[in-house]
């Protein structure tokens, strides 16, 4: 019973907002780091526990029906969650504060400040390895779930779990892209100038 004109107006408003998206290739590095934290890290802090709770519930109810799937999925997800929680903490406490300093120096026309780990490339290499490991875990989750194809016995919680895992995968792809392909190369390039 929605007014079609109102729906169309909302769609057009959303499309127009998408056209005004920030160009992260040229935005200040500090802005991109803060965007990643506010958007992607906060998402992970909320969704990782929620998906974990759903998975625990599904595993306890449906685990006996298909232990090969649910035992392995619980193990892979548990490892991914632990790694991601530690990973975002390291980014927020160690790497991103230095990237923000680099961004401030870049805007002020100053050289890159010294870092205690030799080069910004060193912690970035660690983060990129962890991104690869997260990608491998996501690939295994996709494989285990047969590309998120619901099993015949899927209840509401299984559906919500699969939806959550799929959304997690999509968000992580964007998150990792912003870091590996934009933020990290920009920080390294600034340091090398």
GROMACS .gro file of C-alpha atoms in nm:
model
  193
    1UNK     CA    1   0.000   0.000   0.000
    2UNK     CA    2   0.289   0.235  -0.062
    3UNK     CA    3   0.255   0.537  -0.287
    4UNK     CA    4   0.450   0.454  -0.607
    5UNK     CA    5   0.557   0.818  -0.644
    6UNK     CA    6   0.704   0.820  -0.293
    7UNK     CA    7   0.889   0.494  -0.360
    8UNK     CA    8   1.027   0.632  -0.687
    9UNK     CA    9   1.138   0.950  -0.507
   10UNK     CA   10   1.325   0.743  -0.247
   11UNK     CA   11   1.495   0.538  -0.520
   12UNK     CA   12   1.601   0.853  -0.706
   13UNK     CA   13   1.724   1.011  -0.380
   14UNK     CA   14   1.930   0.700  -0.304
   15UNK     CA   15   2.074   0.689  -0.657
   16UNK     CA   16   2.168   1.057  -0.638
   17UNK     CA   17   2.339   1.002  -0.303
   18UNK     CA   18   2.539   0.718  -0.459
   19UNK     CA   19   2.665   0.953  -0.729
   20UNK     CA   20   2.810   1.184  -0.464
   21UNK     CA   21   3.024   0.907  -0.316
   22UNK     CA   22   3.366   1.003  -0.191
   23UNK     CA   23   3.657   0.937  -0.423
   24UNK     CA   24   3.887   0.749  -0.188
   25UNK     CA   25   4.173   0.767  -0.437
   26UNK     CA   26   4.202   1.140  -0.374
   27UNK     CA   27   4.043   1.191  -0.032
   28UNK     CA   28   4.282   1.249   0.258
   29UNK     CA   29   4.431   0.925   0.391
   30UNK     CA   30   4.310   1.004   0.742
   31UNK     CA   31   3.953   1.037   0.613
   32UNK     CA   32   3.975   0.696   0.447
   33UNK     CA   33   4.119   0.535   0.762
   34UNK     CA   34   3.840   0.687   0.971
   35UNK     CA   35   3.581   0.574   0.713
   36UNK     CA   36   3.712   0.216   0.728
   37UNK     CA   37   3.691   0.218   1.107
   38UNK     CA   38   3.346   0.379   1.123
   39UNK     CA   39   3.195   0.172   0.845
   40UNK     CA   40   3.371  -0.163   0.819
   41UNK     CA   41   3.528  -0.215   1.161
   42UNK     CA   42   3.210  -0.112   1.341
   43UNK     CA   43   3.013  -0.346   1.114
   44UNK     CA   44   3.246  -0.632   1.212
   45UNK     CA   45   3.222  -0.549   1.582
   46UNK     CA   46   2.843  -0.581   1.560
   47UNK     CA   47   2.802  -0.861   1.307
   48UNK     CA   48   3.076  -1.107   1.405
   49UNK     CA   49   2.914  -1.182   1.744
   50UNK     CA   50   2.563  -1.187   1.594
   51UNK     CA   51   2.663  -1.434   1.323
   52UNK     CA   52   2.848  -1.637   1.587
   53UNK     CA   53   2.534  -1.664   1.801
   54UNK     CA   54   2.327  -1.774   1.500
   55UNK     CA   55   2.589  -2.030   1.406
   56UNK     CA   56   2.598  -2.170   1.761
   57UNK     CA   57   2.220  -2.207   1.757
   58UNK     CA   58   2.214  -2.369   1.413
   59UNK     CA   59   2.504  -2.599   1.504
   60UNK     CA   60   2.330  -2.718   1.820
   61UNK     CA   61   1.999  -2.783   1.641
   62UNK     CA   62   2.113  -2.906   1.298
   63UNK     CA   63   2.465  -3.026   1.372
   64UNK     CA   64   2.361  -3.391   1.415
   65UNK     CA   65   2.189  -3.386   1.072
   66UNK     CA   66   2.505  -3.283   0.890
   67UNK     CA   67   2.807  -3.282   1.121
   68UNK     CA   68   3.055  -3.254   0.834
   69UNK     CA   69   2.903  -2.918   0.735
   70UNK     CA   70   2.821  -2.767   1.073
   71UNK     CA   71   3.134  -2.880   1.261
   72UNK     CA   72   3.365  -2.751   0.989
   73UNK     CA   73   3.165  -2.430   0.937
   74UNK     CA   74   3.180  -2.360   1.311
   75UNK     CA   75   3.557  -2.416   1.312
   76UNK     CA   76   3.625  -2.202   1.005
   77UNK     CA   77   3.400  -1.921   1.122
   78UNK     CA   78   3.546  -1.932   1.472
   79UNK     CA   79   3.896  -1.895   1.332
   80UNK     CA   80   3.790  -1.616   1.096
   81UNK     CA   81   3.614  -1.428   1.373
   82UNK     CA   82   3.910  -1.452   1.611
   83UNK     CA   83   4.151  -1.339   1.342
   84UNK     CA   84   3.932  -1.047   1.231
   85UNK     CA   85   3.878  -0.922   1.586
   86UNK     CA   86   4.253  -0.918   1.650
   87UNK     CA   87   4.320  -0.776   1.303
   88UNK     CA   88   4.094  -0.473   1.341
   89UNK     CA   89   4.238  -0.408   1.687
   90UNK     CA   90   4.592  -0.402   1.541
   91UNK     CA   91   4.481  -0.168   1.264
   92UNK     CA   92   4.307   0.071   1.502
   93UNK     CA   93   4.579   0.076   1.769
   94UNK     CA   94   4.899   0.044   1.565
   95UNK     CA   95   4.871   0.098   1.191
   96UNK     CA   96   4.592   0.350   1.134
   97UNK     CA   97   4.722   0.610   1.383
   98UNK     CA   98   5.047   0.620   1.185
   99UNK     CA   99   4.857   0.637   0.856
  100UNK     CA  100   4.662   0.932   0.998
  101UNK     CA  101   4.995   1.099   1.083
  102UNK     CA  102   5.109   1.033   0.726
  103UNK     CA  103   4.789   1.189   0.597
  104UNK     CA  104   4.839   1.500   0.811
  105UNK     CA  105   5.200   1.530   0.693
  106UNK     CA  106   5.093   1.490   0.331
  107UNK     CA  107   4.831   1.766   0.363
  108UNK     CA  108   5.085   1.995   0.532
  109UNK     CA  109   5.352   1.926   0.270
  110UNK     CA  110   5.586   1.769   0.526
  111UNK     CA  111   5.781   1.443   0.489
  112UNK     CA  112   5.651   1.121   0.639
  113UNK     CA  113   5.713   1.104   1.013
  114UNK     CA  114   5.938   0.820   1.135
  115UNK     CA  115   5.767   0.500   1.244
  116UNK     CA  116   5.895   0.258   1.511
  117UNK     CA  117   5.871  -0.043   1.278
  118UNK     CA  118   6.119   0.071   1.015
  119UNK     CA  119   5.871   0.131   0.736
  120UNK     CA  120   5.494   0.155   0.710
  121UNK     CA  121   5.527  -0.131   0.460
  122UNK     CA  122   5.614  -0.375   0.742
  123UNK     CA  123   5.282  -0.372   0.931
  124UNK     CA  124   5.100  -0.334   0.600
  125UNK     CA  125   5.256  -0.662   0.481
  126UNK     CA  126   5.122  -0.832   0.795
  127UNK     CA  127   4.775  -0.688   0.738
  128UNK     CA  128   4.776  -0.800   0.375
  129UNK     CA  129   4.874  -1.155   0.474
  130UNK     CA  130   4.587  -1.157   0.719
  131UNK     CA  131   4.354  -1.030   0.446
  132UNK     CA  132   4.460  -1.325   0.230
  133UNK     CA  133   4.388  -1.564   0.516
  134UNK     CA  134   4.046  -1.405   0.567
  135UNK     CA  135   3.978  -1.443   0.196
  136UNK     CA  136   4.073  -1.810   0.216
  137UNK     CA  137   3.833  -1.860   0.509
  138UNK     CA  138   3.555  -1.682   0.321
  139UNK     CA  139   3.620  -1.907   0.021
  140UNK     CA  140   3.594  -2.214   0.240
  141UNK     CA  141   3.270  -2.086   0.395
  142UNK     CA  142   3.129  -2.029   0.047
  143UNK     CA  143   3.236  -2.379  -0.055
  144UNK     CA  144   3.098  -2.544   0.259
  145UNK     CA  145   2.762  -2.374   0.210
  146UNK     CA  146   2.758  -2.459  -0.162
  147UNK     CA  147   2.752  -2.088  -0.254
  148UNK     CA  148   2.503  -2.018   0.027
  149UNK     CA  149   2.249  -2.263  -0.110
  150UNK     CA  150   2.008  -2.333   0.173
  151UNK     CA  151   1.976  -2.695   0.284
  152UNK     CA  152   1.632  -2.854   0.254
  153UNK     CA  153   1.584  -2.837   0.633
  154UNK     CA  154   1.669  -2.464   0.651
  155UNK     CA  155   1.476  -2.284   0.921
  156UNK     CA  156   1.460  -1.910   0.978
  157UNK     CA  157   1.785  -1.913   1.176
  158UNK     CA  158   1.972  -2.099   0.899
  159UNK     CA  159   1.841  -1.846   0.649
  160UNK     CA  160   1.951  -1.558   0.872
  161UNK     CA  161   2.290  -1.722   0.921
  162UNK     CA  162   2.347  -1.764   0.547
  163UNK     CA  163   2.230  -1.408   0.481
  164UNK     CA  164   2.468  -1.284   0.750
  165UNK     CA  165   2.761  -1.482   0.612
  166UNK     CA  166   2.692  -1.354   0.262
  167UNK     CA  167   2.670  -0.994   0.383
  168UNK     CA  168   2.992  -1.042   0.582
  169UNK     CA  169   3.167  -1.167   0.270
  170UNK     CA  170   3.044  -0.870   0.065
  171UNK     CA  171   3.147  -0.618   0.328
  172UNK     CA  172   3.490  -0.774   0.372
  173UNK     CA  173   3.554  -0.758  -0.002
  174UNK     CA  174   3.489  -0.382   0.000
  175UNK     CA  175   3.681  -0.336   0.326
  176UNK     CA  176   3.987  -0.524   0.201
  177UNK     CA  177   3.973  -0.348  -0.136
  178UNK     CA  178   3.982  -0.006   0.032
  179UNK     CA  179   4.284  -0.107   0.237
  180UNK     CA  180   4.488  -0.322  -0.004
  181UNK     CA  181   4.422  -0.125  -0.322
  182UNK     CA  182   4.386   0.232  -0.201
  183UNK     CA  183   4.492   0.315   0.156
  184UNK     CA  184   4.800   0.096   0.190
  185UNK     CA  185   4.954   0.180  -0.150
  186UNK     CA  186   4.898   0.551  -0.085
  187UNK     CA  187   5.072   0.531   0.255
  188UNK     CA  188   5.367   0.341   0.110
  189UNK     CA  189   5.395   0.581  -0.185
  190UNK     CA  190   5.391   0.882   0.049
  191UNK     CA  191   5.663   0.731   0.266
  192UNK     CA  192   5.882   0.665  -0.041
  193UNK     CA  193   5.865   1.026  -0.164
   0.00000   0.00000   0.00000
